[in-house]
Amino acid sequence: KFISKKNLLNGILPASIGNLTTTLWNLNLSFNEIEGTIPLALPNLTKLLSLDLSFNKIKASIPPNMGSMEKLQELTLSGNALERSIPNSLYQLVHMGNLYLDNNALSGPISTSINNLTNLQKLYLNSNSFSSALPPALCELKDLIWLYLEDNSFTVLLPLDVGNLVAVDKMDISVNQLSGELPVSLSELQSLEYLNLSKNSVNGNIHGNIDVMVNIKIIDLSYNNLCGGIPKSLENLQQPQVLDLSFNRLERAIASGGNFTNLSIDSFVGNYALCGAPKFHVPVCSDGVKKHNIVNMIK
């Protein structure tokens, strides 16, 4: 084990770092002033279980031979200036449990080979320049607990089988270019506590079956293009702390019962065709709107 954290180490990592004792299992050089690139010799440390080079000034690409570190369980490269795509060999690290590549300048798509990382529990790719659609292979990671993909350029919404992520409890894909409708299988994420899809171009209706997500505490769907009515079934969400539907194209009545009694105008502002209770600062619903909502309730 070798830790030299917050010691203001500077300069570059020498190629000789790959000659360190082969019994080294933890290398932590985070929060220093290390510059240059990650040496190609670093993956020679094949016994490493954990590597942390986060919050330095390391640039260029992740070495293409990272797959040599076959025992690696945690890789933390956050907060550098890494660029280009994730090397294919990294997807061969089948023991990887936590992968932190956030706050860099990485780009390209997420490979379909990500389903090789069957032990992955925490995936942080946020604040990069990743693009393209999210691969369906991502939804095969059934041990995944935290998924942070916000602040990228991903397109197309979640794969239809996102409901396979049975263990996930935090999912943030906000501030991307996601389009398309919310998949029905989203409601199958029974462990989910935090969902943030804000600041995208998600369209279509909000499905009425979201209320079966028994553990959900925070839902942020603000700044999208969602339309239609707000399902009355959302009143039945058991423990919501935040429900943000602001700045969409939602219409008709805002429900007034259940957990909606604790919500304020902030949850609905920017939807100019809504009506409901005065506390929401929207017009009172006409009889026609009320009848429409009653019909929907019966359906």
PDB file of C-alpha atoms in Angstrom:
ATOM      1  CA  LYS A   1       0.000   0.000   0.000  1.00  0.00           C
ATOM      2  CA  PHE A   2       1.338   3.469  -0.912  1.00  0.00           C
ATOM      3  CA  ILE A   3      -0.480   6.700  -0.149  1.00  0.00           C
ATOM      4  CA  SER A   4       0.853  10.183  -0.821  1.00  0.00           C
ATOM      5  CA  LYS A   5      -2.344  12.200  -0.740  1.00  0.00           C
ATOM      6  CA  LYS A   6      -2.443  16.004  -0.539  1.00  0.00           C
ATOM      7  CA  ASN A   7       1.345  16.313  -0.362  1.00  0.00           C
ATOM      8  CA  LEU A   8       1.639  18.741  -3.275  1.00  0.00           C
ATOM      9  CA  LEU A   9       3.683  16.271  -5.292  1.00  0.00           C
ATOM     10  CA  ASN A  10       4.485  17.807  -8.656  1.00  0.00           C
ATOM     11  CA  GLY A  11       6.183  16.903 -11.898  1.00  0.00           C
ATOM     12  CA  ILE A  12       5.377  13.847 -13.968  1.00  0.00           C
ATOM     13  CA  LEU A  13       4.971  10.205 -13.093  1.00  0.00           C
ATOM     14  CA  PRO A  14       8.189   8.418 -14.169  1.00  0.00           C
ATOM     15  CA  ALA A  15       8.090   5.317 -16.333  1.00  0.00           C
ATOM     16  CA  SER A  16       9.908   3.530 -13.519  1.00  0.00           C
ATOM     17  CA  ILE A  17       6.693   3.581 -11.495  1.00  0.00           C
ATOM     18  CA  GLY A  18       5.905   0.314 -13.217  1.00  0.00           C
ATOM     19  CA  ASN A  19       8.893  -1.233 -11.434  1.00  0.00           C
ATOM     20  CA  LEU A  20       7.439  -0.738  -7.963  1.00  0.00           C
ATOM     21  CA  THR A  21       7.046  -3.832  -5.859  1.00  0.00           C
ATOM     22  CA  THR A  22       4.648  -6.299  -7.395  1.00  0.00           C
ATOM     23  CA  THR A  23       2.996  -6.741  -3.995  1.00  0.00           C
ATOM     24  CA  LEU A  24       1.642  -3.172  -4.041  1.00  0.00           C
ATOM     25  CA  TRP A  25      -2.138  -3.358  -3.803  1.00  0.00           C
ATOM     26  CA  ASN A  26      -3.184   0.276  -3.210  1.00  0.00           C
ATOM     27  CA  LEU A  27      -1.671   3.344  -4.892  1.00  0.00           C
ATOM     28  CA  ASN A  28      -3.186   6.706  -3.947  1.00  0.00           C
ATOM     29  CA  LEU A  29      -1.596   9.887  -5.338  1.00  0.00           C
ATOM     30  CA  SER A  30      -4.766  11.996  -5.324  1.00  0.00           C
ATOM     31  CA  PHE A  31      -4.974  15.752  -4.699  1.00  0.00           C
ATOM     32  CA  ASN A  32      -1.446  16.599  -5.784  1.00  0.00           C
ATOM     33  CA  GLU A  33       0.070  18.636  -8.618  1.00  0.00           C
ATOM     34  CA  ILE A  34       1.103  15.752 -10.862  1.00  0.00           C
ATOM     35  CA  GLU A  35       1.289  16.704 -14.541  1.00  0.00           C
ATOM     36  CA  GLY A  36       1.997  14.961 -17.823  1.00  0.00           C
ATOM     37  CA  THR A  37       0.517  11.641 -18.836  1.00  0.00           C
ATOM     38  CA  ILE A  38      -0.155   8.297 -17.198  1.00  0.00           C
ATOM     39  CA  PRO A  39       2.937   6.186 -18.035  1.00  0.00           C
ATOM     40  CA  LEU A  40       2.367   3.129 -20.200  1.00  0.00           C
ATOM     41  CA  ALA A  41       4.372   1.216 -17.589  1.00  0.00           C
ATOM     42  CA  LEU A  42       1.851   1.905 -14.816  1.00  0.00           C
ATOM     43  CA  PRO A  43      -0.391  -1.049 -15.748  1.00  0.00           C
ATOM     44  CA  ASN A  44       2.613  -3.289 -15.001  1.00  0.00           C
ATOM     45  CA  LEU A  45       1.426  -3.045 -11.390  1.00  0.00           C
ATOM     46  CA  THR A  46      -0.761  -6.055 -11.971  1.00  0.00           C
ATOM     47  CA  LYS A  47      -1.455  -6.743  -8.278  1.00  0.00           C
ATOM     48  CA  LEU A  48      -3.118  -3.375  -7.680  1.00  0.00           C
ATOM     49  CA  LEU A  49      -6.636  -3.533  -6.283  1.00  0.00           C
ATOM     50  CA  SER A  50      -7.104   0.245  -6.069  1.00  0.00           C
ATOM     51  CA  LEU A  51      -5.566   3.099  -8.080  1.00  0.00           C
ATOM     52  CA  ASP A  52      -6.362   6.736  -7.299  1.00  0.00           C
ATOM     53  CA  LEU A  53      -4.798   9.556  -9.343  1.00  0.00           C
ATOM     54  CA  SER A  54      -7.723  11.932  -8.936  1.00  0.00           C
ATOM     55  CA  PHE A  55      -7.528  15.717  -8.805  1.00  0.00           C
ATOM     56  CA  ASN A  56      -4.153  16.234 -10.391  1.00  0.00           C
ATOM     57  CA  LYS A  57      -3.222  17.813 -13.726  1.00  0.00           C
ATOM     58  CA  ILE A  58      -2.819  14.641 -15.738  1.00  0.00           C
ATOM     59  CA  LYS A  59      -3.661  14.976 -19.423  1.00  0.00           C
ATOM     60  CA  ALA A  60      -3.789  12.987 -22.679  1.00  0.00           C
ATOM     61  CA  SER A  61      -5.524   9.619 -22.791  1.00  0.00           C
ATOM     62  CA  ILE A  62      -6.005   6.678 -20.462  1.00  0.00           C
ATOM     63  CA  PRO A  63      -3.316   4.080 -21.349  1.00  0.00           C
ATOM     64  CA  PRO A  64      -4.567   1.483 -23.845  1.00  0.00           C
ATOM     65  CA  ASN A  65      -3.106  -1.367 -21.778  1.00  0.00           C
ATOM     66  CA  MET A  66      -5.149  -0.733 -18.615  1.00  0.00           C
ATOM     67  CA  GLY A  67      -6.610  -4.203 -19.025  1.00  0.00           C
ATOM     68  CA  SER A  68      -3.311  -5.609 -17.731  1.00  0.00           C
ATOM     69  CA  MET A  69      -4.341  -4.582 -14.212  1.00  0.00           C
ATOM     70  CA  GLU A  70      -6.686  -7.519 -14.101  1.00  0.00           C
ATOM     71  CA  LYS A  71      -7.173  -7.498 -10.315  1.00  0.00           C
ATOM     72  CA  LEU A  72      -8.216  -3.843 -10.177  1.00  0.00           C
ATOM     73  CA  GLN A  73     -11.403  -3.276  -8.189  1.00  0.00           C
ATOM     74  CA  GLU A  74     -11.453   0.522  -7.982  1.00  0.00           C
ATOM     75  CA  LEU A  75     -10.112   3.083 -10.452  1.00  0.00           C
ATOM     76  CA  THR A  76     -10.329   6.793  -9.642  1.00  0.00           C
ATOM     77  CA  LEU A  77      -9.099   9.282 -12.256  1.00  0.00           C
ATOM     78  CA  SER A  78     -11.558  12.094 -11.488  1.00  0.00           C
ATOM     79  CA  GLY A  79     -10.660  15.760 -11.798  1.00  0.00           C
ATOM     80  CA  ASN A  80      -7.871  15.679 -14.363  1.00  0.00           C
ATOM     81  CA  ALA A  81      -7.637  16.713 -18.018  1.00  0.00           C
ATOM     82  CA  LEU A  82      -7.915  13.274 -19.569  1.00  0.00           C
ATOM     83  CA  GLU A  83      -9.284  13.184 -23.092  1.00  0.00           C
ATOM     84  CA  ARG A  84     -10.221  10.857 -25.940  1.00  0.00           C
ATOM     85  CA  SER A  85     -12.289   7.731 -25.392  1.00  0.00           C
ATOM     86  CA  ILE A  86     -12.210   5.030 -22.731  1.00  0.00           C
ATOM     87  CA  PRO A  87      -9.779   2.344 -23.981  1.00  0.00           C
ATOM     88  CA  ASN A  88     -11.369  -0.983 -24.850  1.00  0.00           C
ATOM     89  CA  SER A  89      -9.039  -2.844 -22.506  1.00  0.00           C
ATOM     90  CA  LEU A  90     -10.559  -1.068 -19.508  1.00  0.00           C
ATOM     91  CA  TYR A  91     -13.794  -2.956 -20.160  1.00  0.00           C
ATOM     92  CA  GLN A  92     -11.851  -6.182 -19.517  1.00  0.00           C
ATOM     93  CA  LEU A  93     -11.399  -5.380 -15.815  1.00  0.00           C
ATOM     94  CA  VAL A  94     -14.082  -7.792 -14.702  1.00  0.00           C
ATOM     95  CA  HIS A  95     -13.399  -7.305 -10.981  1.00  0.00           C
ATOM     96  CA  MET A  96     -14.039  -3.559 -11.184  1.00  0.00           C
ATOM     97  CA  GLY A  97     -16.519  -2.455  -8.540  1.00  0.00           C
ATOM     98  CA  ASN A  98     -16.129   1.343  -8.619  1.00  0.00           C
ATOM     99  CA  LEU A  99     -15.126   3.391 -11.673  1.00  0.00           C
ATOM    100  CA  TYR A 100     -14.654   7.146 -11.272  1.00  0.00           C
ATOM    101  CA  LEU A 101     -13.744   9.011 -14.481  1.00  0.00           C
ATOM    102  CA  ASP A 102     -15.757  12.169 -13.825  1.00  0.00           C
ATOM    103  CA  ASN A 103     -14.632  15.765 -14.383  1.00  0.00           C
ATOM    104  CA  ASN A 104     -12.299  15.205 -17.311  1.00  0.00           C
ATOM    105  CA  ALA A 105     -12.539  15.825 -21.065  1.00  0.00           C
ATOM    106  CA  LEU A 106     -13.232  12.250 -22.114  1.00  0.00           C
ATOM    107  CA  SER A 107     -15.339  11.770 -25.234  1.00  0.00           C
ATOM    108  CA  GLY A 108     -16.848   9.210 -27.558  1.00  0.00           C
ATOM    109  CA  PRO A 109     -19.569   6.668 -26.795  1.00  0.00           C
ATOM    110  CA  ILE A 110     -19.801   4.177 -23.961  1.00  0.00           C
ATOM    111  CA  SER A 111     -18.775   0.838 -25.434  1.00  0.00           C
ATOM    112  CA  THR A 112     -21.246  -2.020 -25.608  1.00  0.00           C
ATOM    113  CA  SER A 113     -18.512  -4.014 -23.850  1.00  0.00           C
ATOM    114  CA  ILE A 114     -19.426  -2.278 -20.599  1.00  0.00           C
ATOM    115  CA  ASN A 115     -21.563  -5.310 -19.806  1.00  0.00           C
ATOM    116  CA  ASN A 116     -18.285  -7.164 -19.105  1.00  0.00           C
ATOM    117  CA  LEU A 117     -18.025  -5.177 -15.853  1.00  0.00           C
ATOM    118  CA  THR A 118     -20.491  -7.441 -14.100  1.00  0.00           C
ATOM    119  CA  ASN A 119     -19.332  -6.437 -10.599  1.00  0.00           C
ATOM    120  CA  LEU A 120     -19.659  -2.698 -11.192  1.00  0.00           C
ATOM    121  CA  GLN A 121     -21.530  -0.895  -8.413  1.00  0.00           C
ATOM    122  CA  LYS A 122     -20.593   2.768  -8.870  1.00  0.00           C
ATOM    123  CA  LEU A 123     -20.102   4.422 -12.263  1.00  0.00           C
ATOM    124  CA  TYR A 124     -19.175   8.108 -12.428  1.00  0.00           C
ATOM    125  CA  LEU A 125     -18.752   9.456 -15.963  1.00  0.00           C
ATOM    126  CA  ASN A 126     -20.275  12.865 -15.280  1.00  0.00           C
ATOM    127  CA  SER A 127     -18.823  16.178 -16.467  1.00  0.00           C
ATOM    128  CA  ASN A 128     -17.082  14.940 -19.593  1.00  0.00           C
ATOM    129  CA  SER A 129     -17.859  15.125 -23.317  1.00  0.00           C
ATOM    130  CA  PHE A 130     -19.300  11.664 -23.878  1.00  0.00           C
ATOM    131  CA  SER A 131     -21.823  11.439 -26.695  1.00  0.00           C
ATOM    132  CA  SER A 132     -24.023   9.065 -28.681  1.00  0.00           C
ATOM    133  CA  ALA A 133     -26.835   6.905 -27.324  1.00  0.00           C
ATOM    134  CA  LEU A 134     -26.638   5.018 -24.054  1.00  0.00           C
ATOM    135  CA  PRO A 135     -25.990   1.365 -24.965  1.00  0.00           C
ATOM    136  CA  PRO A 136     -28.560  -1.258 -23.901  1.00  0.00           C
ATOM    137  CA  ALA A 137     -25.569  -3.204 -22.521  1.00  0.00           C
ATOM    138  CA  LEU A 138     -25.462  -0.667 -19.684  1.00  0.00           C
ATOM    139  CA  CYS A 139     -28.723  -2.117 -18.406  1.00  0.00           C
ATOM    140  CA  GLU A 140     -27.113  -5.527 -17.904  1.00  0.00           C
ATOM    141  CA  LEU A 141     -25.150  -4.255 -14.885  1.00  0.00           C
ATOM    142  CA  LYS A 142     -27.472  -5.694 -12.275  1.00  0.00           C
ATOM    143  CA  ASP A 143     -25.197  -4.827  -9.337  1.00  0.00           C
ATOM    144  CA  LEU A 144     -25.028  -1.135 -10.286  1.00  0.00           C
ATOM    145  CA  ILE A 145     -26.067   1.121  -7.390  1.00  0.00           C
ATOM    146  CA  TRP A 146     -24.942   4.616  -8.414  1.00  0.00           C
ATOM    147  CA  LEU A 147     -25.073   5.853 -12.018  1.00  0.00           C
ATOM    148  CA  TYR A 148     -23.861   9.407 -12.650  1.00  0.00           C
ATOM    149  CA  LEU A 149     -23.771  10.473 -16.312  1.00  0.00           C
ATOM    150  CA  GLU A 150     -24.792  14.125 -16.002  1.00  0.00           C
ATOM    151  CA  ASP A 151     -23.200  17.009 -17.896  1.00  0.00           C
ATOM    152  CA  ASN A 152     -22.283  15.191 -21.109  1.00  0.00           C
ATOM    153  CA  SER A 153     -23.724  15.061 -24.628  1.00  0.00           C
ATOM    154  CA  PHE A 154     -25.564  11.749 -24.563  1.00  0.00           C
ATOM    155  CA  THR A 155     -28.435  11.508 -27.036  1.00  0.00           C
ATOM    156  CA  VAL A 156     -31.566   9.361 -27.079  1.00  0.00           C
ATOM    157  CA  LEU A 157     -33.193   8.478 -23.799  1.00  0.00           C
ATOM    158  CA  LEU A 158     -32.690   5.465 -21.575  1.00  0.00           C
ATOM    159  CA  PRO A 159     -32.770   2.012 -23.171  1.00  0.00           C
ATOM    160  CA  LEU A 160     -36.179   0.343 -22.995  1.00  0.00           C
ATOM    161  CA  ASP A 161     -34.866  -2.299 -20.602  1.00  0.00           C
ATOM    162  CA  VAL A 162     -33.582   0.190 -18.015  1.00  0.00           C
ATOM    163  CA  GLY A 163     -35.820  -1.651 -15.553  1.00  0.00           C
ATOM    164  CA  ASN A 164     -33.165  -4.380 -15.428  1.00  0.00           C
ATOM    165  CA  LEU A 165     -31.010  -2.139 -13.216  1.00  0.00           C
ATOM    166  CA  VAL A 166     -32.708  -3.644 -10.205  1.00  0.00           C
ATOM    167  CA  ALA A 167     -30.142  -2.459  -7.632  1.00  0.00           C
ATOM    168  CA  VAL A 168     -29.706   1.165  -8.727  1.00  0.00           C
ATOM    169  CA  ASP A 169     -30.720   3.754  -6.115  1.00  0.00           C
ATOM    170  CA  LYS A 170     -29.189   6.920  -7.614  1.00  0.00           C
ATOM    171  CA  MET A 171     -29.415   7.839 -11.294  1.00  0.00           C
ATOM    172  CA  ASP A 172     -28.426  11.230 -12.695  1.00  0.00           C
ATOM    173  CA  ILE A 173     -28.395  11.791 -16.465  1.00  0.00           C
ATOM    174  CA  SER A 174     -29.247  15.496 -16.342  1.00  0.00           C
ATOM    175  CA  VAL A 175     -27.751  18.182 -18.604  1.00  0.00           C
ATOM    176  CA  ASN A 176     -27.390  16.048 -21.713  1.00  0.00           C
ATOM    177  CA  GLN A 177     -29.159  15.958 -25.078  1.00  0.00           C
ATOM    178  CA  LEU A 178     -31.506  13.084 -24.315  1.00  0.00           C
ATOM    179  CA  SER A 179     -34.636  12.886 -26.434  1.00  0.00           C
ATOM    180  CA  GLY A 180     -37.498  10.439 -26.693  1.00  0.00           C
ATOM    181  CA  GLU A 181     -40.062   9.273 -24.173  1.00  0.00           C
ATOM    182  CA  LEU A 182     -39.657   7.938 -20.661  1.00  0.00           C
ATOM    183  CA  PRO A 183     -39.474   4.125 -20.878  1.00  0.00           C
ATOM    184  CA  VAL A 184     -42.323   2.302 -19.149  1.00  0.00           C
ATOM    185  CA  SER A 185     -39.795  -0.005 -17.458  1.00  0.00           C
ATOM    186  CA  LEU A 186     -38.497   2.951 -15.429  1.00  0.00           C
ATOM    187  CA  SER A 187     -41.152   2.142 -12.855  1.00  0.00           C
ATOM    188  CA  GLU A 188     -39.514  -1.254 -12.266  1.00  0.00           C
ATOM    189  CA  LEU A 189     -36.587   0.407 -10.468  1.00  0.00           C
ATOM    190  CA  GLN A 190     -37.906  -0.427  -7.029  1.00  0.00           C
ATOM    191  CA  SER A 191     -34.632   0.494  -5.278  1.00  0.00           C
ATOM    192  CA  LEU A 192     -34.389   3.935  -6.895  1.00  0.00           C
ATOM    193  CA  GLU A 193     -34.322   6.867  -4.462  1.00  0.00           C
ATOM    194  CA  TYR A 194     -32.933   9.659  -6.670  1.00  0.00           C
ATOM    195  CA  LEU A 195     -33.783  10.252 -10.336  1.00  0.00           C
ATOM    196  CA  ASN A 196     -32.579  13.325 -12.210  1.00  0.00           C
ATOM    197  CA  LEU A 197     -33.275  13.656 -15.934  1.00  0.00           C
ATOM    198  CA  SER A 198     -33.528  17.455 -15.938  1.00  0.00           C
ATOM    199  CA  LYS A 199     -32.257  19.764 -18.679  1.00  0.00           C
ATOM    200  CA  ASN A 200     -32.694  17.416 -21.616  1.00  0.00           C
ATOM    201  CA  SER A 201     -35.254  17.156 -24.427  1.00  0.00           C
ATOM    202  CA  VAL A 202     -37.361  14.316 -23.034  1.00  0.00           C
ATOM    203  CA  ASN A 203     -40.850  14.359 -24.546  1.00  0.00           C
ATOM    204  CA  GLY A 204     -44.119  12.468 -24.373  1.00  0.00           C
ATOM    205  CA  ASN A 205     -46.253  11.798 -21.329  1.00  0.00           C
ATOM    206  CA  ILE A 206     -45.369  10.965 -17.740  1.00  0.00           C
ATOM    207  CA  HIS A 207     -46.446   7.379 -17.187  1.00  0.00           C
ATOM    208  CA  GLY A 208     -48.985   6.879 -14.434  1.00  0.00           C
ATOM    209  CA  ASN A 209     -47.176   3.841 -13.037  1.00  0.00           C
ATOM    210  CA  ILE A 210     -44.292   5.830 -11.528  1.00  0.00           C
ATOM    211  CA  ASP A 211     -46.175   5.734  -8.236  1.00  0.00           C
ATOM    212  CA  VAL A 212     -45.102   2.101  -7.739  1.00  0.00           C
ATOM    213  CA  MET A 213     -41.495   3.239  -7.178  1.00  0.00           C
ATOM    214  CA  VAL A 214     -41.810   2.752  -3.441  1.00  0.00           C
ATOM    215  CA  ASN A 215     -38.402   4.143  -2.409  1.00  0.00           C
ATOM    216  CA  ILE A 216     -38.233   7.220  -4.624  1.00  0.00           C
ATOM    217  CA  LYS A 217     -37.469  10.424  -2.717  1.00  0.00           C
ATOM    218  CA  ILE A 218     -36.313  12.836  -5.421  1.00  0.00           C
ATOM    219  CA  ILE A 219     -37.638  13.075  -8.989  1.00  0.00           C
ATOM    220  CA  ASP A 220     -36.354  15.920 -11.155  1.00  0.00           C
ATOM    221  CA  LEU A 221     -37.777  16.031 -14.678  1.00  0.00           C
ATOM    222  CA  SER A 222     -37.549  19.813 -15.053  1.00  0.00           C
ATOM    223  CA  TYR A 223     -36.530  21.636 -18.230  1.00  0.00           C
ATOM    224  CA  ASN A 224     -37.715  19.034 -20.725  1.00  0.00           C
ATOM    225  CA  ASN A 225     -40.537  18.799 -23.270  1.00  0.00           C
ATOM    226  CA  LEU A 226     -42.917  16.571 -21.334  1.00  0.00           C
ATOM    227  CA  CYS A 227     -46.544  17.084 -22.298  1.00  0.00           C
ATOM    228  CA  GLY A 228     -50.028  15.904 -21.402  1.00  0.00           C
ATOM    229  CA  GLY A 229     -51.439  15.784 -17.909  1.00  0.00           C
ATOM    230  CA  ILE A 230     -49.775  15.073 -14.587  1.00  0.00           C
ATOM    231  CA  PRO A 231     -50.940  11.576 -13.575  1.00  0.00           C
ATOM    232  CA  LYS A 232     -53.111  11.703 -10.471  1.00  0.00           C
ATOM    233  CA  SER A 233     -51.420   8.473  -9.391  1.00  0.00           C
ATOM    234  CA  LEU A 234     -48.338  10.514  -8.465  1.00  0.00           C
ATOM    235  CA  GLU A 235     -50.288  11.516  -5.362  1.00  0.00           C
ATOM    236  CA  ASN A 236     -49.586   8.005  -4.145  1.00  0.00           C
ATOM    237  CA  LEU A 237     -45.792   8.274  -4.118  1.00  0.00           C
ATOM    238  CA  GLN A 238     -44.919   7.132  -0.627  1.00  0.00           C
ATOM    239  CA  GLN A 239     -41.948   9.254   0.395  1.00  0.00           C
ATOM    240  CA  PRO A 240     -41.127  12.006  -2.117  1.00  0.00           C
ATOM    241  CA  GLN A 241     -39.055  14.914  -0.827  1.00  0.00           C
ATOM    242  CA  VAL A 242     -38.718  16.615  -4.219  1.00  0.00           C
ATOM    243  CA  LEU A 243     -40.936  16.352  -7.293  1.00  0.00           C
ATOM    244  CA  ASP A 244     -39.779  18.881  -9.879  1.00  0.00           C
ATOM    245  CA  LEU A 245     -41.804  19.014 -13.092  1.00  0.00           C
ATOM    246  CA  SER A 246     -41.096  22.681 -13.819  1.00  0.00           C
ATOM    247  CA  PHE A 247     -40.491  24.123 -17.281  1.00  0.00           C
ATOM    248  CA  ASN A 248     -42.146  21.496 -19.424  1.00  0.00           C
ATOM    249  CA  ARG A 249     -45.322  21.577 -21.537  1.00  0.00           C
ATOM    250  CA  LEU A 250     -47.625  19.883 -19.052  1.00  0.00           C
ATOM    251  CA  GLU A 251     -51.305  20.777 -19.038  1.00  0.00           C
ATOM    252  CA  ARG A 252     -54.627  20.271 -17.285  1.00  0.00           C
ATOM    253  CA  ALA A 253     -55.117  19.915 -13.521  1.00  0.00           C
ATOM    254  CA  ILE A 254     -52.515  19.643 -10.790  1.00  0.00           C
ATOM    255  CA  ALA A 255     -53.623  16.992  -8.308  1.00  0.00           C
ATOM    256  CA  SER A 256     -54.419  18.303  -4.846  1.00  0.00           C
ATOM    257  CA  GLY A 257     -54.393  15.232  -2.626  1.00  0.00           C
ATOM    258  CA  GLY A 258     -51.816  12.892  -1.154  1.00  0.00           C
ATOM    259  CA  ASN A 259     -48.228  14.125  -1.156  1.00  0.00           C
ATOM    260  CA  PHE A 260     -49.180  16.980  -3.516  1.00  0.00           C
ATOM    261  CA  THR A 261     -50.423  18.880  -0.465  1.00  0.00           C
ATOM    262  CA  ASN A 262     -46.764  19.409   0.479  1.00  0.00           C
ATOM    263  CA  LEU A 263     -45.664  20.707  -2.931  1.00  0.00           C
ATOM    264  CA  SER A 264     -45.315  24.356  -3.938  1.00  0.00           C
ATOM    265  CA  ILE A 265     -45.330  26.392  -7.125  1.00  0.00           C
ATOM    266  CA  ASP A 266     -41.644  25.532  -7.602  1.00  0.00           C
ATOM    267  CA  SER A 267     -42.625  22.022  -8.666  1.00  0.00           C
ATOM    268  CA  PHE A 268     -44.788  23.236 -11.562  1.00  0.00           C
ATOM    269  CA  VAL A 269     -43.622  26.712 -12.625  1.00  0.00           C
ATOM    270  CA  GLY A 270     -43.074  27.180 -16.352  1.00  0.00           C
ATOM    271  CA  ASN A 271     -45.950  24.902 -17.436  1.00  0.00           C
ATOM    272  CA  TYR A 272     -48.347  27.482 -18.793  1.00  0.00           C
ATOM    273  CA  ALA A 273     -51.360  25.244 -19.486  1.00  0.00           C
ATOM    274  CA  LEU A 274     -51.756  23.898 -15.953  1.00  0.00           C
ATOM    275  CA  CYS A 275     -54.634  24.712 -13.631  1.00  0.00           C
ATOM    276  CA  GLY A 276     -55.427  23.883 -10.035  1.00  0.00           C
ATOM    277  CA  ALA A 277     -55.259  25.173  -6.485  1.00  0.00           C
ATOM    278  CA  PRO A 278     -54.446  28.876  -5.881  1.00  0.00           C
ATOM    279  CA  LYS A 279     -51.274  27.996  -3.945  1.00  0.00           C
ATOM    280  CA  PHE A 280     -49.723  26.824  -7.223  1.00  0.00           C
ATOM    281  CA  HIS A 281     -50.310  30.264  -8.794  1.00  0.00           C
ATOM    282  CA  VAL A 282     -52.184  28.759 -11.747  1.00  0.00           C
ATOM    283  CA  PRO A 283     -55.735  29.401 -13.009  1.00  0.00           C
ATOM    284  CA  VAL A 284     -58.613  27.547 -11.386  1.00  0.00           C
ATOM    285  CA  CYS A 285     -59.607  24.558 -13.520  1.00  0.00           C
ATOM    286  CA  SER A 286     -62.746  24.859 -15.640  1.00  0.00           C
ATOM    287  CA  ASP A 287     -65.486  22.238 -15.431  1.00  0.00           C
ATOM    288  CA  GLY A 288     -64.292  20.757 -18.715  1.00  0.00           C
ATOM    289  CA  VAL A 289     -60.806  20.143 -17.363  1.00  0.00           C
ATOM    290  CA  LYS A 290     -62.222  18.597 -14.181  1.00  0.00           C
ATOM    291  CA  LYS A 291     -64.359  16.196 -16.208  1.00  0.00           C
ATOM    292  CA  HIS A 292     -61.347  15.245 -18.341  1.00  0.00           C
ATOM    293  CA  ASN A 293     -59.377  14.396 -15.220  1.00  0.00           C
ATOM    294  CA  ILE A 294     -62.227  12.332 -13.777  1.00  0.00           C
ATOM    295  CA  VAL A 295     -62.356  10.294 -17.005  1.00  0.00           C
ATOM    296  CA  ASN A 296     -58.593   9.715 -16.770  1.00  0.00           C
ATOM    297  CA  MET A 297     -58.967   8.594 -13.153  1.00  0.00           C
ATOM    298  CA  ILE A 298     -61.558   6.005 -14.201  1.00  0.00           C
ATOM    299  CA  LYS A 299     -59.245   4.747 -16.939  1.00  0.00           C
TER     300      LYS A 299
END
